[in-house]
């Protein structure tokens, strides 16, 4: 499976470990996860009504509301993922030694403002941002969107599974 980017990566042997010995993993003392949400990039986004963006106070309010929804959605996604537990990879749990915190880099040369946000607070933040966006005539679809893969993709996945099954069968026969 590692040949098709699934499962463990087999590291080449070194030192006393022979080429036929597999390195089952490593132990690390410290890992740091960093998530960056670029507010300057969000501020560049425009959300025109009916495809026509004309500078106006109403359009600026729409843009700000949509940008806020995107920021809140991003924060919510990260917090919901963290609430389920973080894995570096299969069988490699990342366990935080302190609560997650967000830092706002506001002005160069000043200390960042720190915030704590959990999954419930992130959901509330997103709901508030969506309500504000609706107040300036932005739409938000509450119903789930069902995605259906193209037939070519389904065929490709099936072929890949069949190929792996054949390779597994021939390896077991050896």
Short mmCIF file of C-alpha atoms in Angstrom, two decimals:
data_model
loop_
_atom_site.label_atom_id
_atom_site.label_comp_id
_atom_site.label_asym_id
_atom_site.label_seq_id
_atom_site.Cartn_x
_atom_site.Cartn_y
_atom_site.Cartn_z
CA UNK A 1 0.00 0.00 0.00
CA UNK A 2 2.85 2.46 0.60
CA UNK A 3 3.59 2.35 -3.14
CA UNK A 4 0.18 3.94 -3.80
CA UNK A 5 0.51 6.38 -0.86
CA UNK A 6 -1.43 4.30 1.68
CA UNK A 7 -0.09 2.87 4.90
CA UNK A 8 3.35 3.09 6.40
CA UNK A 9 6.32 4.47 4.57
CA UNK A 10 9.18 2.01 4.62
CA UNK A 11 12.47 3.72 5.45
CA UNK A 12 15.75 2.35 4.14
CA UNK A 13 17.88 0.58 6.71
CA UNK A 14 20.84 2.30 8.32
CA UNK A 15 23.60 1.25 10.70
CA UNK A 16 22.75 -2.02 12.45
CA UNK A 17 19.39 -2.17 10.71
CA UNK A 18 19.57 -4.30 7.57
CA UNK A 19 17.79 -3.55 4.32
CA UNK A 20 15.25 -6.27 5.14
CA UNK A 21 14.40 -4.72 8.52
CA UNK A 22 11.64 -2.15 8.56
CA UNK A 23 11.74 0.96 10.66
CA UNK A 24 8.31 0.96 12.34
CA UNK A 25 8.49 4.62 13.21
CA UNK A 26 10.18 7.23 15.29
CA UNK A 27 9.63 8.86 18.64
CA UNK A 28 9.76 12.60 18.83
CA UNK A 29 9.99 14.78 21.88
CA UNK A 30 8.19 17.80 20.44
CA UNK A 31 6.05 18.76 17.45
CA UNK A 32 4.39 22.07 16.77
CA UNK A 33 1.31 22.52 14.64
CA UNK A 34 0.87 25.91 13.03
CA UNK A 35 -2.27 27.02 11.26
CA UNK A 36 -2.20 30.32 9.41
CA UNK A 37 -5.27 32.28 8.38
CA UNK A 38 -4.20 35.24 6.24
CA UNK A 39 -6.53 38.15 6.92
CA UNK A 40 -4.87 40.36 4.25
CA UNK A 41 -5.67 37.69 1.65
CA UNK A 42 -9.29 37.48 2.84
CA UNK A 43 -9.58 41.26 2.64
CA UNK A 44 -8.70 41.13 -1.07
CA UNK A 45 -11.70 38.93 -1.86
CA UNK A 46 -14.81 40.56 -3.33
CA UNK A 47 -18.36 39.21 -3.30
CA UNK A 48 -20.33 41.20 -5.85
CA UNK A 49 -24.10 41.18 -6.03
CA UNK A 50 -25.27 39.82 -9.39
CA UNK A 51 -21.70 39.72 -10.69
CA UNK A 52 -21.25 43.50 -10.70
CA UNK A 53 -18.89 44.96 -8.16
CA UNK A 54 -19.27 48.68 -7.80
CA UNK A 55 -17.64 50.39 -4.82
CA UNK A 56 -20.37 51.40 -2.39
CA UNK A 57 -21.02 51.18 1.34
CA UNK A 58 -23.45 48.30 0.72
CA UNK A 59 -20.88 46.40 -1.35
CA UNK A 60 -18.19 46.99 1.27
CA UNK A 61 -20.55 45.62 3.93
CA UNK A 62 -21.22 42.54 1.77
CA UNK A 63 -17.50 41.99 1.24
CA UNK A 64 -16.73 42.37 4.96
CA UNK A 65 -19.55 40.00 5.92
CA UNK A 66 -18.44 37.34 3.42
CA UNK A 67 -14.81 37.69 4.47
CA UNK A 68 -15.89 37.26 8.09
CA UNK A 69 -17.84 34.10 7.21
CA UNK A 70 -14.76 32.64 5.49
CA UNK A 71 -12.56 33.45 8.49
CA UNK A 72 -15.11 31.96 10.91
CA UNK A 73 -15.52 28.88 8.69
CA UNK A 74 -11.75 28.38 8.68
CA UNK A 75 -11.49 28.70 12.46
CA UNK A 76 -14.44 26.35 12.89
CA UNK A 77 -12.92 23.74 10.58
CA UNK A 78 -9.63 23.73 12.50
CA UNK A 79 -11.31 23.59 15.90
CA UNK A 80 -13.72 20.81 14.91
CA UNK A 81 -10.84 18.77 13.51
CA UNK A 82 -8.81 19.30 16.69
CA UNK A 83 -11.80 18.34 18.86
CA UNK A 84 -11.80 14.88 17.24
CA UNK A 85 -8.10 14.41 18.00
CA UNK A 86 -5.03 15.07 15.93
CA UNK A 87 -2.94 12.41 14.25
CA UNK A 88 0.33 13.00 12.50
CA UNK A 89 -0.39 9.81 10.58
CA UNK A 90 -1.84 6.39 11.24
CA UNK A 91 -1.04 5.23 14.78
CA UNK A 92 0.76 8.47 15.59
CA UNK A 93 -1.42 10.50 17.93
CA UNK A 94 -0.50 14.09 18.64
CA UNK A 95 -1.36 15.00 22.21
CA UNK A 96 -1.33 18.72 23.07
CA UNK A 97 0.25 19.70 26.36
CA UNK A 98 -1.69 22.96 26.54
CA UNK A 99 -4.96 24.37 25.16
CA UNK A 100 -4.93 25.51 21.54
CA UNK A 101 -4.51 29.23 21.11
CA UNK A 102 -4.84 31.65 18.25
CA UNK A 103 -2.54 34.63 17.86
CA UNK A 104 -3.53 37.77 16.02
CA UNK A 105 -0.54 39.50 14.48
CA UNK A 106 -1.92 43.02 14.42
CA UNK A 107 0.96 45.49 14.25
CA UNK A 108 4.65 44.84 13.58
CA UNK A 109 6.78 45.17 16.69
CA UNK A 110 3.91 44.45 19.09
CA UNK A 111 3.09 41.27 20.94
CA UNK A 112 0.35 39.24 19.26
CA UNK A 113 -3.05 39.16 20.93
CA UNK A 114 -3.86 35.61 22.08
CA UNK A 115 -7.29 33.98 21.94
CA UNK A 116 -8.65 30.61 22.94
CA UNK A 117 -11.46 29.05 20.97
CA UNK A 118 -13.03 25.63 21.35
CA UNK A 119 -15.27 23.79 18.89
CA UNK A 120 -18.52 25.01 20.47
CA UNK A 121 -17.40 28.64 20.49
CA UNK A 122 -16.20 28.26 16.88
CA UNK A 123 -19.65 26.95 15.85
CA UNK A 124 -21.30 29.93 17.56
CA UNK A 125 -18.88 32.32 15.87
CA UNK A 126 -19.69 30.82 12.48
CA UNK A 127 -23.44 30.97 13.12
CA UNK A 128 -23.17 34.66 14.08
CA UNK A 129 -21.09 35.42 10.98
CA UNK A 130 -23.66 33.66 8.76
CA UNK A 131 -26.51 35.63 10.37
CA UNK A 132 -24.65 38.89 9.74
CA UNK A 133 -24.00 37.88 6.14
CA UNK A 134 -27.68 37.18 5.61
CA UNK A 135 -28.43 40.68 6.95
CA UNK A 136 -26.55 42.14 3.96
CA UNK A 137 -28.28 39.84 1.44
CA UNK A 138 -25.63 37.17 1.15
CA UNK A 139 -27.00 33.67 0.83
CA UNK A 140 -25.95 30.63 2.79
CA UNK A 141 -27.26 27.19 1.88
CA UNK A 142 -28.09 25.14 4.97
CA UNK A 143 -28.87 21.94 3.08
CA UNK A 144 -25.95 19.56 2.54
CA UNK A 145 -24.51 19.42 -0.96
CA UNK A 146 -24.19 15.90 -2.32
CA UNK A 147 -21.20 15.38 -4.58
CA UNK A 148 -21.20 12.55 -7.09
CA UNK A 149 -17.94 11.38 -8.67
CA UNK A 150 -17.62 11.29 -12.45
CA UNK A 151 -17.87 7.83 -13.99
CA UNK A 152 -14.23 8.05 -15.11
CA UNK A 153 -13.12 8.57 -11.50
CA UNK A 154 -15.20 5.61 -10.27
CA UNK A 155 -13.66 3.47 -13.01
CA UNK A 156 -10.14 4.62 -12.08
CA UNK A 157 -10.67 3.79 -8.39
CA UNK A 158 -12.07 0.35 -9.30
CA UNK A 159 -9.09 -0.38 -11.56
CA UNK A 160 -6.69 0.70 -8.81
CA UNK A 161 -8.39 -1.61 -6.30
CA UNK A 162 -8.34 -4.51 -8.75
CA UNK A 163 -4.65 -3.95 -9.47
CA UNK A 164 -3.79 -3.90 -5.77
CA UNK A 165 -5.86 -7.06 -5.20
CA UNK A 166 -3.97 -8.86 -7.99
CA UNK A 167 -0.62 -7.74 -6.60
CA UNK A 168 -1.60 -8.88 -3.11
CA UNK A 169 -2.76 -12.27 -4.41
CA UNK A 170 0.45 -12.85 -6.39
CA UNK A 171 2.59 -11.79 -3.39
CA UNK A 172 0.73 -14.20 -1.11
CA UNK A 173 1.18 -17.00 -3.62
CA UNK A 174 4.95 -16.50 -3.53
#
